[in-house]
Tab-separated table of C-alpha atoms and ligand atoms in Angstrom:
chain	number	residue	atom	x	y	z
A	1	MET	CA	0.000	0.000	0.000
A	2	THR	CA	1.274	3.486	-0.727
A	3	SER	CA	1.628	5.768	2.243
A	4	SER	CA	-1.133	8.102	1.041
A	5	ALA	CA	-3.638	5.229	1.031
A	6	ARG	CA	-2.839	4.199	4.589
A	7	ARG	CA	-5.256	5.178	7.286
A	8	VAL	CA	-4.152	8.017	9.495
A	9	SER	CA	-3.766	7.739	13.249
A	10	LEU	CA	-3.365	11.040	15.070
A	11	THR	CA	-3.002	12.085	18.663
A	12	GLY	CA	-1.869	15.126	20.595
A	13	ILE	CA	0.016	15.166	23.865
A	14	LYS	CA	-0.372	18.218	26.027
A	15	PRO	CA	2.970	19.319	27.509
A	16	THR	CA	1.796	20.167	31.007
A	17	GLY	CA	4.329	18.017	32.858
A	18	ILE	CA	7.114	15.476	32.618
A	19	PRO	CA	5.739	12.163	31.256
A	20	HIS	CA	5.062	9.519	33.919
A	21	LEU	CA	4.496	5.767	33.947
A	22	GLY	CA	0.747	6.240	33.479
A	23	ASN	CA	1.325	8.285	30.300
A	24	TYR	CA	3.625	5.584	28.997
A	25	ILE	CA	1.208	2.718	29.519
A	26	GLY	CA	-1.963	4.624	28.666
A	27	ALA	CA	-0.808	6.698	25.706
A	28	ILE	CA	2.780	6.377	24.538
A	29	ARG	CA	3.081	2.623	24.218
A	30	PRO	CA	-0.294	1.977	22.526
A	31	ALA	CA	0.167	4.876	20.100
A	32	ILE	CA	3.615	3.628	19.100
A	33	GLU	CA	2.070	0.202	18.473
A	34	LEU	CA	-0.623	1.802	16.323
A	35	ALA	CA	2.094	3.462	14.258
A	36	GLU	CA	3.070	0.002	12.989
A	37	THR	CA	-0.070	-0.195	10.895
A	38	TYR	CA	-1.194	3.399	10.485
A	39	ASP	CA	0.235	6.490	8.935
A	40	ALA	CA	0.818	8.154	12.286
A	41	CYS	CA	0.785	11.875	13.075
A	42	TYR	CA	1.663	12.574	16.694
A	43	PHE	CA	2.131	16.075	17.966
A	44	ILE	CA	2.904	18.071	21.066
A	45	ALA	CA	-0.112	20.243	21.768
A	46	ASP	CA	1.836	23.229	23.049
A	47	TYR	CA	-0.902	25.747	22.265
A	48	HIS	CA	-3.401	23.618	24.172
A	49	ALA	CA	-1.025	23.700	27.144
A	50	LEU	CA	-1.087	27.481	27.015
A	51	THR	CA	-4.562	27.319	28.547
A	52	THR	CA	-2.841	26.439	31.840
A	53	VAL	CA	0.953	26.821	31.642
A	54	ARG	CA	2.008	30.435	32.182
A	55	ASP	CA	5.738	29.980	32.705
A	56	ARG	CA	7.593	30.177	29.393
A	57	ALA	CA	10.601	28.154	30.565
A	58	GLU	CA	8.259	25.469	31.833
A	59	LEU	CA	6.288	25.320	28.586
A	60	ASP	CA	9.518	24.934	26.655
A	61	ALA	CA	10.939	22.301	29.016
A	62	TYR	CA	7.748	20.215	29.053
A	63	THR	CA	7.454	20.387	25.274
A	64	ARG	CA	10.995	19.073	24.895
A	65	SER	CA	10.516	16.457	27.560
A	66	VAL	CA	7.386	15.108	25.895
A	67	ALA	CA	9.048	14.968	22.475
A	68	ALA	CA	12.192	13.327	23.878
A	69	SER	CA	10.095	10.778	25.782
A	70	TRP	CA	8.231	9.629	22.698
A	71	LEU	CA	11.431	9.311	20.732
A	72	ALA	CA	13.184	7.482	23.573
A	73	CYS	CA	10.268	5.059	23.818
A	74	GLY	CA	10.835	4.015	20.237
A	75	LEU	CA	8.855	6.408	18.062
A	76	ASP	CA	10.668	6.432	14.733
A	77	PRO	CA	10.565	9.993	13.364
A	78	GLU	CA	11.189	8.703	9.840
A	79	ARG	CA	7.951	6.747	9.888
A	80	VAL	CA	5.868	8.860	12.243
A	81	THR	CA	5.237	12.540	11.651
A	82	LEU	CA	6.161	14.025	15.033
A	83	TYR	CA	5.642	17.757	15.326
A	84	ARG	CA	4.734	20.686	17.496
A	85	GLN	CA	1.174	21.945	17.111
A	86	SER	CA	2.484	25.512	17.012
A	87	ASP	CA	4.557	24.680	13.929
A	88	VAL	CA	1.399	24.095	11.880
A	89	PRO	CA	-0.363	27.478	11.645
A	90	GLU	CA	-2.899	26.015	9.194
A	91	THR	CA	-4.497	24.446	12.258
A	92	PHE	CA	-5.458	27.843	13.626
A	93	GLU	CA	-6.837	28.998	10.316
A	94	LEU	CA	-8.989	25.899	10.147
A	95	GLN	CA	-10.100	26.478	13.727
A	96	TRP	CA	-11.597	29.812	12.704
A	97	VAL	CA	-13.442	28.292	9.779
A	98	LEU	CA	-14.830	25.570	12.017
A	99	SER	CA	-15.788	28.043	14.722
A	100	CYS	CA	-18.061	29.821	12.239
A	101	LEU	CA	-19.951	26.582	11.672
A	102	THR	CA	-20.089	25.425	15.273
A	103	ALA	CA	-22.965	26.156	17.606
A	104	LYS	CA	-21.872	27.952	20.745
A	105	GLY	CA	-24.209	25.658	22.658
A	106	LEU	CA	-22.032	22.696	21.746
A	107	MET	CA	-19.090	24.346	23.501
A	108	ASN	CA	-21.329	25.183	26.478
A	109	ARG	CA	-21.784	21.462	27.023
A	110	ALA	CA	-18.096	20.505	26.783
A	111	HIS	CA	-17.069	18.746	29.973
A	112	ALA	CA	-13.982	20.786	30.895
A	113	TYR	CA	-15.928	24.016	30.578
A	114	LYS	CA	-18.867	22.597	32.519
A	115	ALA	CA	-16.517	21.380	35.245
A	116	ALA	CA	-15.047	24.887	35.578
A	117	ARG	CA	-18.553	26.320	35.992
A	118	ASP	CA	-19.453	23.625	38.524
A	119	ARG	CA	-16.394	24.531	40.577
A	120	ASN	CA	-17.506	28.148	40.623
A	121	ARG	CA	-21.033	27.146	41.572
A	122	GLU	CA	-19.790	24.992	44.437
A	123	ALA	CA	-17.524	27.769	45.641
A	124	GLY	CA	-20.468	30.167	45.630
A	125	VAL	CA	-18.931	32.394	42.949
A	126	GLU	CA	-21.724	34.358	41.303
A	127	ASP	CA	-20.249	34.602	37.794
A	128	LEU	CA	-19.983	30.964	36.744
A	129	ASP	CA	-17.585	31.937	33.966
A	130	ALA	CA	-15.134	33.515	36.398
A	131	GLY	CA	-11.622	32.322	35.627
A	132	VAL	CA	-12.682	30.710	32.350
A	133	SER	CA	-10.537	31.873	29.432
A	134	MET	CA	-11.676	31.827	25.833
A	135	GLY	CA	-8.890	29.281	25.318
A	136	LEU	CA	-10.520	26.878	27.741
A	137	PHE	CA	-13.910	27.501	26.171
A	138	GLU	CA	-12.648	26.882	22.644
A	139	TYR	CA	-10.404	23.994	23.581
A	140	PRO	CA	-12.561	21.394	21.785
A	141	LEU	CA	-12.584	23.511	18.621
A	142	LEU	CA	-8.809	23.652	18.491
A	143	MET	CA	-8.735	19.922	19.041
A	144	ALA	CA	-11.187	19.407	16.175
A	145	ALA	CA	-8.898	21.484	13.961
A	146	ASP	CA	-5.863	19.398	15.015
A	147	ILE	CA	-7.650	16.240	13.981
A	148	LEU	CA	-9.342	17.454	10.803
A	149	VAL	CA	-6.363	19.328	9.428
A	150	MET	CA	-4.552	15.985	9.088
A	151	GLU	CA	-7.668	14.116	7.920
A	152	ALA	CA	-7.256	11.570	10.703
A	153	ASP	CA	-9.186	8.298	10.649
A	154	VAL	CA	-8.468	7.180	14.186
A	155	VAL	CA	-7.580	9.124	17.299
A	156	PRO	CA	-6.080	7.191	20.214
A	157	VAL	CA	-7.079	9.002	23.415
A	158	GLY	CA	-7.876	8.478	27.062
A	159	ARG	CA	-11.522	8.217	28.032
A	160	ASP	CA	-11.603	11.828	29.198
A	161	GLN	CA	-11.001	12.924	25.602
A	162	VAL	CA	-13.687	10.835	23.905
A	163	GLN	CA	-16.226	13.650	24.037
A	164	HIS	CA	-13.819	15.878	22.145
A	165	VAL	CA	-13.476	13.361	19.332
A	166	GLU	CA	-17.265	13.052	19.171
A	167	TYR	CA	-17.443	16.841	18.939
A	168	THR	CA	-14.955	16.712	16.107
A	169	ARG	CA	-17.280	14.421	14.174
A	170	ASP	CA	-20.235	16.735	14.835
A	171	ILE	CA	-18.267	19.737	13.679
A	172	ALA	CA	-16.988	17.924	10.582
A	173	GLU	CA	-20.536	16.871	9.730
A	174	ARG	CA	-21.659	20.488	9.903
A	175	PHE	CA	-18.980	21.400	7.443
A	176	ASN	CA	-19.824	18.478	5.175
A	177	LEU	CA	-23.478	19.438	5.189
A	178	ALA	CA	-22.666	22.962	4.084
A	179	TYR	CA	-19.827	22.299	1.639
A	180	GLY	CA	-19.861	18.571	0.973
A	181	ASP	CA	-20.510	19.137	-2.724
A	182	ARG	CA	-16.941	20.481	-2.959
A	183	PHE	CA	-15.130	18.876	-0.073
A	184	ALA	CA	-16.082	16.596	2.814
A	185	PHE	CA	-13.987	15.772	5.867
A	186	THR	CA	-13.215	12.229	6.916
A	187	LEU	CA	-15.108	11.520	10.142
A	188	PRO	CA	-12.572	10.413	12.756
A	189	GLU	CA	-13.120	7.719	15.355
A	190	HIS	CA	-11.608	7.538	18.812
A	191	VAL	CA	-9.785	4.476	20.052
A	192	THR	CA	-9.105	3.992	23.750
A	193	ALA	CA	-6.387	1.689	25.070
A	194	GLN	CA	-8.227	-1.603	25.369
A	195	ASP	CA	-7.597	-2.313	29.000
A	196	GLU	CA	-8.051	1.197	30.307
A	197	GLY	CA	-10.641	1.027	33.058
A	198	GLU	CA	-10.089	-2.637	33.683
A	199	HIS	CA	-6.527	-1.983	34.747
A	200	THR	CA	-5.857	1.639	35.513
A	201	MET	CA	-2.321	2.480	36.409
A	202	PRO	CA	-2.233	3.357	40.099
A	203	GLY	CA	-0.033	6.143	41.436
A	204	LEU	CA	1.934	6.328	44.682
A	205	ASP	CA	-1.210	6.639	46.802
A	206	GLY	CA	-3.178	3.969	44.934
A	207	ARG	CA	-5.427	6.384	43.087
A	208	LYS	CA	-5.081	6.596	39.296
A	209	MET	CA	-1.637	7.955	38.460
A	210	SER	CA	-2.222	11.542	37.479
A	211	LYS	CA	-0.433	14.837	37.628
A	212	SER	CA	-3.504	16.370	39.230
A	213	TYR	CA	-3.226	13.967	42.188
A	214	ASP	CA	0.498	14.610	42.530
A	215	ASN	CA	1.102	10.866	42.810
A	216	THR	CA	3.157	10.171	39.699
A	217	ILE	CA	6.348	8.282	39.028
A	218	PRO	CA	8.308	10.026	36.254
A	219	LEU	CA	8.970	7.725	33.318
A	220	PHE	CA	12.644	8.608	33.206
A	221	ALA	CA	13.538	9.221	36.830
A	222	ASP	CA	17.068	7.935	37.465
A	223	ALA	CA	17.341	4.406	38.850
A	224	LYS	CA	17.889	5.518	42.431
A	225	ARG	CA	14.953	7.873	42.521
A	226	MET	CA	12.747	5.368	40.722
A	227	ARG	CA	13.488	2.766	43.411
A	228	LYS	CA	12.803	5.306	46.127
A	229	LEU	CA	9.435	6.185	44.628
A	230	VAL	CA	8.501	2.530	44.197
A	231	ARG	CA	9.311	2.007	47.892
A	232	ARG	CA	6.856	4.776	48.699
A	233	MET	CA	3.974	3.046	46.927
A	234	LYS	CA	1.039	2.248	49.125
A	235	THR	CA	0.566	-1.340	50.317
A	236	ASP	CA	-1.541	-2.952	53.010
A	237	SER	CA	-0.027	-4.502	56.120
A	238	THR	CA	-0.391	-8.177	55.245
A	239	PRO	CA	2.581	-9.971	56.884
A	240	VAL	CA	5.248	-11.551	54.675
A	241	GLU	CA	4.158	-15.144	55.132
A	242	GLU	CA	0.487	-14.584	54.353
A	243	PRO	CA	-1.106	-15.033	50.927
A	244	LYS	CA	-1.757	-11.795	49.042
A	245	ASP	CA	-4.310	-10.919	46.413
A	246	PRO	CA	-2.476	-9.754	43.283
A	247	ASP	CA	-5.600	-8.207	41.820
A	248	SER	CA	-6.070	-5.757	44.644
A	249	SER	CA	-2.371	-4.877	44.858
A	250	HIS	CA	-1.255	-1.552	43.384
A	251	LEU	CA	2.284	-2.858	43.078
A	252	PHE	CA	1.155	-5.815	41.041
A	253	ALA	CA	-1.026	-3.556	38.898
A	254	VAL	CA	2.077	-1.626	37.886
A	255	TYR	CA	4.244	-4.730	37.563
A	256	ARG	CA	1.837	-6.511	35.234
A	257	GLN	CA	2.111	-3.681	32.722
A	258	PHE	CA	5.861	-4.058	32.460
A	259	ALA	CA	6.206	-7.831	32.632
A	260	GLY	CA	5.751	-10.531	30.028
A	261	GLU	CA	3.067	-13.113	30.598
A	262	ALA	CA	5.361	-15.769	32.120
A	263	ASP	CA	6.805	-13.409	34.745
A	264	ARG	CA	3.406	-11.965	35.463
A	265	GLU	CA	1.939	-15.371	36.188
A	266	ALA	CA	4.967	-16.448	38.234
A	267	VAL	CA	4.713	-13.396	40.471
A	268	ARG	CA	0.966	-13.784	40.733
A	269	ALA	CA	1.441	-17.361	41.949
A	270	ARG	CA	4.069	-16.320	44.486
A	271	LEU	CA	1.824	-13.626	45.942
A	272	LEU	CA	-1.093	-16.041	46.191
A	273	ALA	CA	1.072	-18.651	47.882
A	274	GLY	CA	2.312	-16.349	50.633
A	275	GLY	CA	5.946	-15.940	51.625
A	276	MET	CA	6.631	-12.932	49.439
A	277	GLY	CA	6.506	-9.633	51.305
A	278	TRP	CA	5.673	-6.247	49.840
A	279	GLY	CA	9.305	-5.215	50.295
A	280	GLU	CA	10.425	-7.965	47.958
A	281	MET	CA	7.640	-7.124	45.523
A	282	LYS	CA	8.852	-3.522	45.472
A	283	ASP	CA	12.407	-4.604	44.681
A	284	LEU	CA	11.117	-6.821	41.924
A	285	LEU	CA	9.129	-3.969	40.443
A	286	ALA	CA	12.024	-1.519	40.650
A	287	ASP	CA	14.315	-4.077	38.950
A	288	ARG	CA	11.801	-4.593	36.190
A	289	LEU	CA	11.328	-0.875	35.603
A	290	GLU	CA	15.069	-0.467	35.319
A	291	GLU	CA	15.278	-3.332	32.843
A	292	VAL	CA	12.581	-1.878	30.623
A	293	LEU	CA	13.306	1.833	30.998
A	294	GLY	CA	17.059	1.993	31.645
A	295	GLY	CA	17.978	1.937	27.941
A	296	PRO	CA	15.339	4.429	26.817
A	297	ARG	CA	16.330	6.709	29.702
A	298	GLY	CA	19.830	7.015	28.247
A	299	ARG	CA	18.370	8.087	24.927
A	300	TYR	CA	15.978	10.512	26.674
A	301	GLU	CA	18.840	12.180	28.515
A	302	GLU	CA	20.847	12.459	25.348
A	303	LEU	CA	17.969	14.185	23.554
A	304	MET	CA	17.290	16.506	26.475
A	305	ASP	CA	20.951	17.540	26.461
A	306	ASP	CA	21.108	18.092	22.725
A	307	ARG	CA	18.684	20.822	21.783
A	308	ALA	CA	19.919	20.926	18.177
A	309	GLN	CA	19.222	17.248	17.624
A	310	LEU	CA	15.724	17.441	19.043
A	311	ASP	CA	14.956	20.629	17.132
A	312	ALA	CA	16.106	19.047	13.877
A	313	ILE	CA	13.775	16.083	14.399
A	314	LEU	CA	10.831	18.357	15.189
A	315	ALA	CA	11.617	20.582	12.214
A	316	GLY	CA	11.509	17.558	9.930
A	317	GLY	CA	8.141	16.581	11.336
A	318	ALA	CA	6.836	20.125	11.051
A	319	GLU	CA	7.743	20.271	7.395
A	320	ARG	CA	5.826	17.108	6.592
A	321	ALA	CA	2.892	18.127	8.764
A	322	ARG	CA	2.640	21.528	7.103
A	323	GLU	CA	2.670	19.992	3.671
A	324	ARG	CA	-0.291	17.860	4.584
A	325	ALA	CA	-2.099	20.683	6.330
A	326	GLY	CA	-1.464	23.029	3.418
A	327	ARG	CA	-3.067	20.610	0.976
A	328	LEU	CA	-6.096	20.298	3.220
A	329	LEU	CA	-6.463	24.039	3.707
A	330	ALA	CA	-6.390	24.597	-0.047
A	331	LYS	CA	-9.370	22.270	-0.393
A	332	VAL	CA	-11.208	23.927	2.482
A	333	ARG	CA	-10.587	27.425	1.150
A	334	ALA	CA	-11.828	26.440	-2.296
A	335	ALA	CA	-14.908	24.811	-0.798
A	336	ILE	CA	-15.914	27.830	1.264
A	337	GLY	CA	-15.116	30.455	-1.385
A	338	ILE	CA	-12.055	32.109	0.092
A	339	GLY	CA	-9.038	32.994	-2.043
B	401	LIG	N1	-6.749	17.364	24.655
B	401	LIG	C1	-5.806	16.284	24.623
B	401	LIG	C2	-5.433	15.939	26.078
B	401	LIG	O1	-5.556	16.775	26.937
B	401	LIG	C3	-4.586	16.642	23.840
B	401	LIG	C4	-4.927	16.909	22.418
B	401	LIG	C5	-4.896	18.112	21.784
B	401	LIG	C6	-5.345	15.950	21.460
B	401	LIG	N2	-5.272	17.971	20.503
B	401	LIG	C7	-5.558	16.668	20.257
B	401	LIG	C8	-5.563	14.561	21.507
B	401	LIG	C9	-6.007	16.013	19.102
B	401	LIG	C10	-6.002	13.928	20.345
B	401	LIG	C11	-6.221	14.652	19.157
B	401	LIG	O2	-4.993	14.859	26.331
């Protein structure tokens, strides 16, 4: 199959922090697998991050860290178009076009915006829009533009982003209804990592690993710090000799994501049999993390230290992304009667 006939997989990663183990299992690893069969476009959604990140050094550092993490985890920039959202200005032009076709009421019902209003309501703030920027309000529109500008077929996302992909379809359909005689968008579908929900990745305190809970383990923490963090993970006080239930253990929940089937079953059996303490389980987990992530960490550090190398990779991706986006915008402009 020629590359232009391959279906397109696209996702955006918001640079609001240093990637952690939950990001790796929930987003990075499955998206890299998808890139085996799809024409993949993965980008760093730096303009989306601007809705919350105000520190310019931080925005820059997180953007680089996210890009370096994906590359270190095996994303091949020759096969995958990896780029910064801000390097594709066609996205923002398309966003305007889409905004003219999108009902404001649709944005009113977007969950992040509704959550912000709920917080104000609960806090007794009279103006429910207090603290809500236009960027937050329009967030789903920018996301629709990200997806449609590359004519994506599938969008791998976490469950919290499914509504946004559904919105993208709605918005695309509006466009198609108005201009479909000249040009119609592909309607994208979301895909969620198949075992999300069944096996969420727990953080240090046992709740879902998330930056907002401040319970994360950085993907590329050095070996010593990684071990220290693993030691801090929450366990119950079952004594060493007693049998333990692997399925209710946070440690095992992390371990199973990084182990092959044989090791997973062996450790499961040992926990069930009793005789293995949580201390030993923690060492086992830390060893496994080092085995899997030690190599990639070296590559991550190299990329973080070599701005020119990382910039060159992102510039290559930007060039390819802009080519694609430019072709799409030409069709959109012709369809709507501009230029
Ligand atoms: N909103 C997504 C998130 O917070 C990031 C994102 C931006 C995205 N644009 C996208 C994801 C387009 C998929 C497709 O995780």
